[in-house]
Amino acid sequence: MTGSKGINRLISSLFLFVFYCFLYAPIVILIVNSIELKLSPFSVDFIWYKKIFERSDIIGSMINSFILAIMSVVFSLFISMLGISHLYFRGRKEILIFFSYAGIVLPEIALAIAILLFFVNFTIGTGMISLLVAHTIVGIGYTFPILYQRWISIDKNIIDASYDLGSSSTLVWKTVLIPLFKKNMISAGIIVFILSFDDYLLAYFCGSPEFITFSMAILSILRVGLSPEIQAVAVFVLFMSVCIGVFYAMYSFASNNRYNRKIENE
């Protein structure tokens, strides 16, 4: 029995190793191809990364996507927090939860076409506003469930006590709700930011030539061919995502340590 368990453990470990190698091998190949390697003499040149900053179309589209992602995060969190406050004062959660999950339940292509038709029929035109609306709808589908799960675990007597002591709604939001939801807001914001930054489908239907997002700029360059410059851009975005993940992990670790020390002191 001991021998068979050891063999099964070895097989499962080998399977996981091969599986993860298969998953991450393309990323390794991407990183290797994005740099210029010279064997004689051995040197590493980051010339393709330098050329990224010489392309005004790439830099401009990255700035557009960054601004759009930040605004999507702000609007998604703000509307979700308004929904949470509605739950406190009204208590009718079924309809609100149903519509908040629309960003996840609705097929993205159906949402994109619906928003496109809406803006075209009202002769508003597509562009940053239509993209912001689309990304906010999708973002609420992620922010509201995360904040709602936090809302369930909060002792509502804390909020009631704040109002009984004469605090205004603004003060309750600033001193009670925001600190309680801060960690969940950061995690939800990171998810929405990453989804919004590299979104393609919504940008294809709801975008405009005047407002080119990062994904659309990359697609137009890829039509010419796959160059090391594009691979360098992909590695740059990958590095940015890793930095965001590391920042959140460090923040969560520090926050948990502060909470544990507070519990021990009490």
Tab-separated table of C-alpha atoms in Angstrom:
chain	number	residue	atom	x	y	z
A	1	MET	CA	0.000	0.000	0.000
A	2	THR	CA	2.785	2.406	0.888
A	3	GLY	CA	4.514	1.725	-2.414
A	4	SER	CA	1.326	2.287	-4.436
A	5	LYS	CA	0.645	5.565	-2.604
A	6	GLY	CA	4.182	6.702	-3.391
A	7	ILE	CA	3.729	5.854	-7.072
A	8	ASN	CA	0.371	7.652	-7.208
A	9	ARG	CA	1.894	10.701	-5.546
A	10	LEU	CA	4.775	10.651	-8.020
A	11	ILE	CA	2.437	10.351	-10.989
A	12	SER	CA	0.208	13.177	-9.763
A	13	SER	CA	3.242	15.404	-9.090
A	14	LEU	CA	4.651	14.629	-12.538
A	15	PHE	CA	1.290	15.357	-14.149
A	16	LEU	CA	1.026	18.723	-12.358
A	17	PHE	CA	4.592	19.592	-13.357
A	18	VAL	CA	3.960	18.816	-17.031
A	19	PHE	CA	0.617	20.612	-16.907
A	20	TYR	CA	2.073	23.831	-15.467
A	21	CYS	CA	5.023	23.666	-17.856
A	22	PHE	CA	2.535	23.446	-20.718
A	23	LEU	CA	0.647	26.466	-19.348
A	24	TYR	CA	3.632	28.716	-18.732
A	25	ALA	CA	5.924	27.624	-21.581
A	26	PRO	CA	4.336	30.135	-24.016
A	27	ILE	CA	5.028	32.956	-21.554
A	28	VAL	CA	8.672	31.908	-21.244
A	29	ILE	CA	8.990	31.731	-25.031
A	30	LEU	CA	7.347	35.152	-25.306
A	31	ILE	CA	9.851	36.707	-22.888
A	32	VAL	CA	12.824	35.101	-24.665
A	33	ASN	CA	11.645	36.274	-28.085
A	34	SER	CA	11.103	39.835	-26.833
A	35	ILE	CA	14.800	40.376	-26.154
A	36	GLU	CA	17.756	40.342	-28.510
A	37	LEU	CA	20.266	37.627	-27.546
A	38	LYS	CA	23.780	37.550	-28.955
A	39	LEU	CA	25.996	34.546	-28.307
A	40	SER	CA	29.361	35.803	-29.548
A	41	PRO	CA	30.079	37.730	-27.454
A	42	PHE	CA	27.158	37.008	-25.165
A	43	SER	CA	24.938	40.024	-24.625
A	44	VAL	CA	21.310	40.867	-23.986
A	45	ASP	CA	19.770	43.812	-25.803
A	46	PHE	CA	16.383	45.329	-24.934
A	47	ILE	CA	16.110	47.224	-28.191
A	48	TRP	CA	12.503	46.156	-28.799
A	49	TYR	CA	11.452	47.580	-25.448
A	50	LYS	CA	13.078	50.870	-26.368
A	51	LYS	CA	11.151	50.957	-29.629
A	52	ILE	CA	7.869	50.680	-27.747
A	53	PHE	CA	8.311	54.191	-26.392
A	54	GLU	CA	9.093	55.448	-29.887
A	55	ARG	CA	5.676	54.373	-31.167
A	56	SER	CA	3.190	57.151	-30.513
A	57	ASP	CA	0.268	54.918	-31.519
A	58	ILE	CA	1.124	52.305	-28.885
A	59	ILE	CA	1.805	54.828	-26.124
A	60	GLY	CA	-1.335	56.814	-26.969
A	61	SER	CA	-3.530	53.716	-26.955
A	62	MET	CA	-2.029	52.576	-23.645
A	63	ILE	CA	-2.817	55.969	-22.106
A	64	ASN	CA	-6.387	55.767	-23.454
A	65	SER	CA	-6.877	52.280	-22.026
A	66	PHE	CA	-5.340	53.311	-18.700
A	67	ILE	CA	-7.677	56.307	-18.357
A	68	LEU	CA	-10.661	54.211	-19.415
A	69	ALA	CA	-9.775	51.448	-16.927
A	70	ILE	CA	-9.357	53.904	-14.036
A	71	MET	CA	-12.687	55.581	-14.791
A	72	SER	CA	-14.387	52.183	-15.100
A	73	VAL	CA	-13.046	51.201	-11.674
A	74	VAL	CA	-14.233	54.463	-10.094
A	75	PHE	CA	-17.746	54.284	-11.571
A	76	SER	CA	-18.131	50.550	-10.875
A	77	LEU	CA	-17.116	50.924	-7.231
A	78	PHE	CA	-19.200	54.076	-6.740
A	79	ILE	CA	-22.383	52.552	-8.190
A	80	SER	CA	-21.811	49.311	-6.268
A	81	MET	CA	-21.390	51.204	-3.004
A	82	LEU	CA	-24.595	53.120	-3.761
A	83	GLY	CA	-26.279	49.752	-4.198
A	84	ILE	CA	-24.933	48.603	-0.837
A	85	SER	CA	-26.293	51.732	0.857
A	86	HIS	CA	-29.641	51.070	-0.836
A	87	LEU	CA	-29.666	47.626	0.761
A	88	TYR	CA	-29.177	49.224	4.178
A	89	PHE	CA	-31.977	51.778	3.846
A	90	ARG	CA	-34.473	49.840	1.719
A	91	GLY	CA	-33.551	46.212	2.255
A	92	ARG	CA	-34.931	45.061	-1.110
A	93	LYS	CA	-32.012	43.100	-2.432
A	94	GLU	CA	-33.419	40.633	-4.975
A	95	ILE	CA	-33.993	43.054	-7.871
A	96	LEU	CA	-30.778	44.977	-7.175
A	97	ILE	CA	-28.674	41.826	-7.060
A	98	PHE	CA	-30.319	40.553	-10.248
A	99	PHE	CA	-29.428	43.662	-12.249
A	100	SER	CA	-25.949	43.904	-10.682
A	101	TYR	CA	-25.053	40.461	-12.006
A	102	ALA	CA	-26.014	41.480	-15.552
A	103	GLY	CA	-22.405	42.291	-16.401
A	104	ILE	CA	-21.436	38.655	-15.831
A	105	VAL	CA	-24.609	36.889	-16.994
A	106	LEU	CA	-25.104	38.785	-20.263
A	107	PRO	CA	-22.949	37.633	-23.197
A	108	GLU	CA	-20.388	40.342	-23.833
A	109	ILE	CA	-21.101	40.450	-27.553
A	110	ALA	CA	-24.828	40.992	-26.876
A	111	LEU	CA	-23.987	43.795	-24.446
A	112	ALA	CA	-21.621	45.392	-26.960
A	113	ILE	CA	-24.175	45.330	-29.782
A	114	ALA	CA	-26.933	46.654	-27.485
A	115	ILE	CA	-24.809	49.615	-26.364
A	116	LEU	CA	-23.724	50.268	-29.955
A	117	LEU	CA	-27.344	50.359	-31.163
A	118	PHE	CA	-28.374	52.588	-28.252
A	119	PHE	CA	-25.730	55.224	-28.957
A	120	VAL	CA	-26.234	55.071	-32.725
A	121	ASN	CA	-30.036	55.370	-32.504
A	122	PHE	CA	-29.752	58.419	-30.269
A	123	THR	CA	-27.084	59.889	-32.599
A	124	ILE	CA	-24.632	60.181	-29.720
A	125	GLY	CA	-21.860	58.302	-31.458
A	126	THR	CA	-19.423	55.776	-30.118
A	127	GLY	CA	-16.149	56.476	-28.403
A	128	MET	CA	-14.916	56.889	-24.874
A	129	ILE	CA	-18.386	57.469	-23.363
A	130	SER	CA	-19.878	54.316	-24.902
A	131	LEU	CA	-16.839	52.304	-23.859
A	132	LEU	CA	-17.068	53.690	-20.334
A	133	VAL	CA	-20.733	52.692	-20.107
A	134	ALA	CA	-19.983	49.181	-21.379
A	135	HIS	CA	-16.977	48.660	-19.096
A	136	THR	CA	-18.892	49.999	-16.086
A	137	ILE	CA	-21.767	47.574	-16.684
A	138	VAL	CA	-19.301	44.683	-16.863
A	139	GLY	CA	-17.344	46.029	-13.885
A	140	ILE	CA	-20.419	46.210	-11.652
A	141	GLY	CA	-20.916	42.501	-12.274
A	142	TYR	CA	-17.606	41.934	-10.444
A	143	THR	CA	-17.516	44.743	-7.883
A	144	PHE	CA	-21.019	44.378	-6.483
A	145	PRO	CA	-20.799	40.631	-5.642
A	146	ILE	CA	-17.443	41.172	-3.894
A	147	LEU	CA	-18.744	44.117	-1.885
A	148	TYR	CA	-22.036	42.356	-1.187
A	149	GLN	CA	-20.250	39.379	0.368
A	150	ARG	CA	-18.434	41.821	2.642
A	151	TRP	CA	-21.725	43.548	3.438
A	152	ILE	CA	-23.241	40.268	4.635
A	153	SER	CA	-20.424	39.741	7.150
A	154	ILE	CA	-20.596	43.278	8.618
A	155	ASP	CA	-22.388	43.859	11.909
A	156	LYS	CA	-25.100	46.375	10.969
A	157	ASN	CA	-25.245	47.604	14.582
A	158	ILE	CA	-22.015	49.518	13.905
A	159	ILE	CA	-23.776	51.599	11.253
A	160	ASP	CA	-26.887	52.003	13.405
A	161	ALA	CA	-24.751	53.208	16.313
A	162	SER	CA	-23.031	55.761	14.070
A	163	TYR	CA	-26.356	57.267	13.045
A	164	ASP	CA	-27.663	57.176	16.642
A	165	LEU	CA	-24.634	59.187	17.747
A	166	GLY	CA	-25.557	61.919	15.287
A	167	SER	CA	-23.197	61.151	12.404
A	168	SER	CA	-24.200	62.337	8.971
A	169	SER	CA	-24.331	60.004	5.972
A	170	THR	CA	-21.111	61.518	4.634
A	171	LEU	CA	-19.328	60.921	7.942
A	172	VAL	CA	-20.617	57.345	8.153
A	173	TRP	CA	-19.313	56.664	4.654
A	174	LYS	CA	-15.949	58.228	5.423
A	175	THR	CA	-15.295	56.767	8.878
A	176	VAL	CA	-17.256	53.496	8.863
A	177	LEU	CA	-18.176	52.099	5.446
A	178	ILE	CA	-15.050	52.955	3.447
A	179	PRO	CA	-12.620	51.491	6.056
A	180	LEU	CA	-14.743	48.343	6.332
A	181	PHE	CA	-14.892	47.871	2.548
A	182	LYS	CA	-11.396	49.137	1.717
A	183	LYS	CA	-9.719	45.773	1.184
A	184	ASN	CA	-12.618	44.427	-0.869
A	185	MET	CA	-12.762	47.620	-2.921
A	186	ILE	CA	-9.079	47.301	-3.790
A	187	SER	CA	-9.417	43.656	-4.863
A	188	ALA	CA	-12.540	44.382	-6.917
A	189	GLY	CA	-10.903	47.453	-8.450
A	190	ILE	CA	-7.871	45.447	-9.556
A	191	ILE	CA	-10.095	42.890	-11.276
A	192	VAL	CA	-12.073	45.574	-13.111
A	193	PHE	CA	-8.907	47.449	-14.079
A	194	ILE	CA	-7.284	44.380	-15.657
A	195	LEU	CA	-10.492	43.375	-17.463
A	196	SER	CA	-11.026	46.881	-18.779
A	197	PHE	CA	-7.445	47.565	-19.814
A	198	ASP	CA	-7.076	44.672	-22.238
A	199	ASP	CA	-10.705	44.282	-23.320
A	200	TYR	CA	-11.106	43.767	-27.054
A	201	LEU	CA	-14.706	42.825	-27.843
A	202	LEU	CA	-16.317	45.908	-26.314
A	203	ALA	CA	-13.613	48.111	-27.833
A	204	TYR	CA	-14.298	46.640	-31.278
A	205	PHE	CA	-18.039	47.389	-31.203
A	206	CYS	CA	-18.228	50.482	-28.995
A	207	GLY	CA	-14.945	52.206	-29.833
A	208	SER	CA	-14.194	54.798	-32.476
A	209	PRO	CA	-11.207	55.847	-34.629
A	210	GLU	CA	-10.850	58.945	-32.426
A	211	PHE	CA	-10.410	56.840	-29.278
A	212	ILE	CA	-8.175	53.818	-29.943
A	213	THR	CA	-7.685	51.430	-27.047
A	214	PHE	CA	-4.605	49.319	-26.436
A	215	SER	CA	-6.137	46.070	-27.679
A	216	MET	CA	-7.305	47.671	-30.938
A	217	ALA	CA	-3.881	49.208	-31.542
A	218	ILE	CA	-2.206	45.836	-31.045
A	219	LEU	CA	-4.676	44.186	-33.426
A	220	SER	CA	-3.939	46.725	-36.157
A	221	ILE	CA	-0.191	46.099	-35.760
A	222	LEU	CA	-0.661	42.322	-35.785
A	223	ARG	CA	-2.323	42.523	-39.198
A	224	VAL	CA	1.070	43.454	-40.594
A	225	GLY	CA	2.792	40.540	-38.867
A	226	LEU	CA	4.068	39.224	-35.542
A	227	SER	CA	7.202	41.172	-34.683
A	228	PRO	CA	9.478	41.131	-31.616
A	229	GLU	CA	8.193	44.624	-30.913
A	230	ILE	CA	4.674	43.263	-30.310
A	231	GLN	CA	6.082	40.538	-28.079
A	232	ALA	CA	7.912	43.194	-26.071
A	233	VAL	CA	4.619	45.064	-25.634
A	234	ALA	CA	2.969	41.862	-24.405
A	235	VAL	CA	5.776	41.287	-21.880
A	236	PHE	CA	5.497	44.905	-20.730
A	237	VAL	CA	1.759	44.492	-20.055
A	238	LEU	CA	2.445	41.154	-18.356
A	239	PHE	CA	5.001	42.840	-16.118
A	240	MET	CA	2.475	45.543	-15.239
A	241	SER	CA	-0.110	42.907	-14.283
A	242	VAL	CA	2.424	41.073	-12.132
A	243	CYS	CA	3.323	44.329	-10.364
A	244	ILE	CA	-0.356	44.959	-9.611
A	245	GLY	CA	-0.714	41.420	-8.245
A	246	VAL	CA	2.403	41.760	-6.090
A	247	PHE	CA	1.188	45.110	-4.764
A	248	TYR	CA	-2.157	43.613	-3.756
A	249	ALA	CA	-0.470	40.589	-2.153
A	250	MET	CA	1.826	42.850	-0.129
A	251	TYR	CA	-1.101	45.046	0.895
A	252	SER	CA	-3.153	42.015	1.988
A	253	PHE	CA	-0.222	40.591	3.925
A	254	ALA	CA	0.421	43.891	5.717
A	255	SER	CA	-3.286	44.358	6.414
A	256	ASN	CA	-3.595	40.876	7.910
A	257	ASN	CA	-0.526	41.458	10.072
A	258	ARG	CA	-1.963	44.718	11.402
A	259	TYR	CA	-5.261	43.006	12.160
A	260	ASN	CA	-3.538	40.114	13.977
A	261	ARG	CA	-1.428	42.508	16.056
A	262	LYS	CA	-4.551	44.457	16.955
A	263	ILE	CA	-6.297	41.280	18.093
A	264	GLU	CA	-3.268	40.245	20.166
A	265	ASN	CA	-3.064	43.659	21.837
A	266	GLU	CA	-6.712	43.509	22.764
